[in-house]
Coordinates of C-alpha atoms in Angstrom, one line a residue:
M58 CA -14.7 -16.4 -7.7
S59 CA -10.9 -17.1 -8.0
S60 CA -7.4 -16.0 -10.3
G61 CA -6.6 -19.0 -10.6
D62 CA -3.6 -19.3 -7.7
G63 CA -6.4 -20.0 -5.2
T64 CA -6.2 -15.9 -3.8
A65 CA -9.4 -14.3 -3.2
G66 CA -9.6 -11.3 -6.1
G67 CA -10.4 -13.2 -8.9
S68 CA -11.0 -10.8 -11.5
P69 CA -15.0 -11.5 -13.0
G70 CA -14.9 -13.1 -16.4
R71 CA -11.0 -13.6 -16.3
R72 CA -10.1 -17.3 -16.5
P73 CA -7.0 -18.8 -15.0
G74 CA -4.2 -18.1 -15.6
E75 CA -4.8 -15.4 -18.2
S76 CA -3.7 -12.8 -16.1
G77 CA 0.3 -14.3 -16.6
P78 CA 1.8 -15.0 -13.6
Y79 CA 3.3 -11.6 -11.9
P80 CA 7.5 -11.0 -9.6
L81 CA 7.2 -11.0 -6.6
Q82 CA 9.2 -7.6 -6.8
A83 CA 8.2 -4.4 -8.1
D84 CA 8.1 -3.9 -10.9
A85 CA 11.9 -3.6 -12.9
T86 CA 10.4 -0.2 -14.6
D87 CA 10.0 1.6 -11.5
P88 CA 13.4 1.2 -10.2
A89 CA 12.3 4.1 -7.5
T90 CA 10.7 1.5 -5.4
E91 CA 13.4 0.2 -3.8
T92 CA 15.5 2.9 -4.0
I93 CA 13.6 4.8 -0.7
G94 CA 11.9 3.3 2.0
Y95 CA 10.0 4.7 4.7
R96 CA 10.8 4.4 8.5
G97 CA 7.5 2.6 11.1
P98 CA 6.1 6.0 11.7
T99 CA 6.1 7.2 8.4
A100 CA 4.2 4.1 7.0
C101 CA 1.9 4.7 9.9
A102 CA 1.3 8.0 9.4
A103 CA 0.9 7.8 5.6
A104 CA -1.5 4.4 5.9
G105 CA -3.5 5.8 8.6
I106 CA -2.8 3.5 11.2
T107 CA -1.1 3.5 14.7
Y108 CA 2.4 1.9 15.3
R109 CA 0.9 -1.3 17.5
Q110 CA -0.9 -2.0 14.2
L111 CA 1.5 -1.7 12.3
D112 CA 3.7 -3.6 14.8
Y113 CA 1.5 -7.0 14.9
W114 CA 0.8 -6.6 11.6
A115 CA 4.7 -7.4 10.9
R116 CA 5.4 -9.5 13.4
T117 CA 2.1 -11.7 12.0
G118 CA 3.4 -11.6 8.6
L119 CA 0.4 -9.7 7.1
V120 CA 2.2 -6.9 5.6
E121 CA 6.0 -6.8 6.3
P122 CA 8.7 -4.5 5.5
S123 CA 9.8 -5.5 1.6
V124 CA 12.7 -3.7 2.0
R125 CA 13.7 -3.9 5.7
P126 CA 12.8 -6.3 8.5
A127 CA 13.8 -5.8 11.6
Y128 CA 16.6 -7.9 12.8
G129 CA 15.9 -7.4 16.6
S130 CA 16.2 -4.6 19.0
G131 CA 17.4 -1.2 17.7
T132 CA 16.8 -1.8 14.1
Q133 CA 14.2 0.0 11.8
R134 CA 11.3 -1.5 9.7
L135 CA 12.1 0.1 6.3
Y136 CA 9.1 0.2 4.2
S137 CA 8.1 0.1 0.8
F138 CA 6.1 3.0 -1.0
R139 CA 3.9 -0.1 -2.7
D140 CA 4.4 -1.6 1.1
V141 CA 2.7 1.6 3.1
V142 CA -0.4 1.3 -0.2
V143 CA -0.6 -2.1 1.1
L144 CA -1.0 -1.5 4.3
K145 CA -3.9 1.7 3.6
I146 CA -5.8 -0.7 1.8
V147 CA -5.5 -3.3 4.7
K148 CA -7.1 -0.3 7.1
R149 CA -9.7 0.1 5.1
F150 CA -10.7 -3.3 4.6
L151 CA -10.7 -3.7 8.8
D152 CA -12.4 -0.5 8.9
T153 CA -15.3 -1.7 6.7
G154 CA -15.5 -5.3 8.4
V155 CA -13.5 -7.7 6.4
A156 CA -12.2 -10.6 8.2
L157 CA -8.6 -11.0 8.4
Q158 CA -8.2 -14.0 6.8
N159 CA -9.5 -12.7 3.8
I160 CA -7.8 -9.8 4.2
R161 CA -4.5 -11.9 4.5
T162 CA -5.7 -13.6 1.1
T163 CA -5.6 -10.5 -0.4
V164 CA -2.5 -8.9 0.5
Q165 CA -1.0 -12.2 -1.0
H166 CA -2.7 -12.0 -4.0
L167 CA -1.5 -8.3 -4.4
R168 CA 2.1 -9.1 -3.5
A169 CA 2.1 -11.3 -6.3
R170 CA 0.9 -8.5 -9.2
G171 CA 3.1 -6.7 -11.0
F172 CA 4.0 -2.8 -9.2
R173 CA 1.6 -1.1 -12.2
D174 CA -1.4 -3.8 -11.8
L175 CA -2.1 -2.1 -8.3
E176 CA -2.5 1.2 -9.8
R177 CA -5.4 0.2 -12.1
M178 CA -7.4 -2.0 -10.2
T179 CA -10.8 -2.1 -8.2
L180 CA -10.8 -4.2 -4.8
M181 CA -14.6 -5.0 -4.1
S182 CA -15.7 -6.8 -1.1
D183 CA -19.3 -8.5 0.0
G184 CA -18.0 -8.5 3.7
A185 CA -16.8 -11.9 3.0
T186 CA -15.2 -12.6 0.1
V187 CA -12.9 -9.8 -2.0
Y188 CA -12.9 -9.9 -5.6
E189 CA -10.2 -7.8 -7.8
C190 CA -11.4 -5.8 -11.1
S191 CA -9.3 -4.2 -13.7
S192 CA -11.9 -2.5 -15.1
P193 CA -15.4 -0.3 -15.2
D194 CA -17.1 -3.4 -16.8
E195 CA -16.0 -5.7 -14.3
V196 CA -17.0 -3.7 -11.5
V197 CA -20.4 -3.5 -12.8
D198 CA -20.7 -7.1 -13.2
L199 CA -19.9 -8.0 -10.4
L200 CA -22.2 -5.6 -8.8
Q201 CA -25.1 -6.7 -11.0
G202 CA -24.4 -10.8 -9.7
G203 CA -25.1 -8.6 -6.4
Q204 CA -21.9 -9.5 -4.9
G205 CA -20.3 -6.4 -4.7
V206 CA -21.1 -4.5 -1.5
F207 CA -18.4 -1.9 -1.6
G208 CA -14.8 -0.9 -3.4
I209 CA -11.5 -0.1 -2.6
A210 CA -10.0 1.5 -6.0
V211 CA -6.4 1.2 -5.7
G212 CA -5.4 3.6 -7.9
V213 CA -7.3 6.8 -4.9
V214 CA -5.4 5.0 -2.3
W215 CA -2.3 5.1 -4.4
R216 CA -2.6 9.0 -4.8
D217 CA -3.0 9.7 -0.8
V218 CA -0.2 7.7 0.1
E219 CA 2.2 9.3 -2.6
A220 CA 0.2 12.6 -1.2
A221 CA 1.2 11.6 2.6
L222 CA 4.5 10.3 1.8
S223 CA 5.5 13.2 -0.2
Q224 CA 5.3 16.0 3.0
L225 CA 7.2 12.7 4.8
H226 CA 10.6 11.7 5.4
G227 CA 11.8 8.9 3.6
E228 CA 15.0 7.1 3.8
R229 CA 17.7 6.0 0.8
V230 CA 18.2 2.9 1.1
D231 CA 21.5 2.6 -0.5
T232 CA 22.9 5.2 1.8
G233 CA 20.6 5.7 5.0
E234 CA 20.5 9.6 3.8
T235 CA 17.1 11.3 5.2
L236 CA 15.2 12.6 2.5
I237 CA 12.6 15.4 3.6
G238 CA 9.6 15.5 2.3
H239 CA 7.9 18.8 1.2
N240 CA 5.9 20.0 4.1
P241 CA 4.0 22.9 3.1
T242 CA 3.4 23.9 7.1
D243 CA 7.2 23.5 7.5
E244 CA 7.6 25.6 4.7
L245 CA 5.0 29.0 6.2
A246 CA 7.3 28.3 9.1
R247 CA 10.5 29.1 7.6
R248 CA 9.2 32.4 6.1
R249 CA 7.7 33.6 8.8
R250 CA 10.9 33.1 10.5
D251 CA 12.9 34.7 7.5
R252 CA 10.0 37.9 7.9
A253 CA 10.8 37.8 11.3
V254 CA 15.0 38.9 11.5

């Protein structure tokens, strides 16, 4: 099955072109996606990957930072929230043994989807092909066809990344100002210091 654009991840029962073209940029209804970026170490922590993986994936074009690429020695890559969600999805697929070429095709498909679409999507795989399902009925159809072996609910990954990033530092794209995340352990340490004084 395909989405009509030659990529893996087409929804079962969806005709080519039925989902419509989606911009490569984040949906305009979510401006926060472009105003805050996350440096490499923060993206790694939220996605559960190593810096070595992050660097390799950026250099090979698997998942490149959409906010700011590295321009050489000393510059910092800046990843968007959506980039970090994709990084975590890539890690989950690699952990389950999906071939890198299929993951690469899936990443291209995810980048072509609207920002809001990702939150409602489930990605299913039989280990060889990745399928996109946007409703419970499509998941059931795929499983009944014997094609799906495991699935990734993108909305769950989305919320996991959102929770992780809320405790980590971000950076305003326009000013470069560091935004301090709310880390409950930092709050506890601050309260203990305040009581000790």
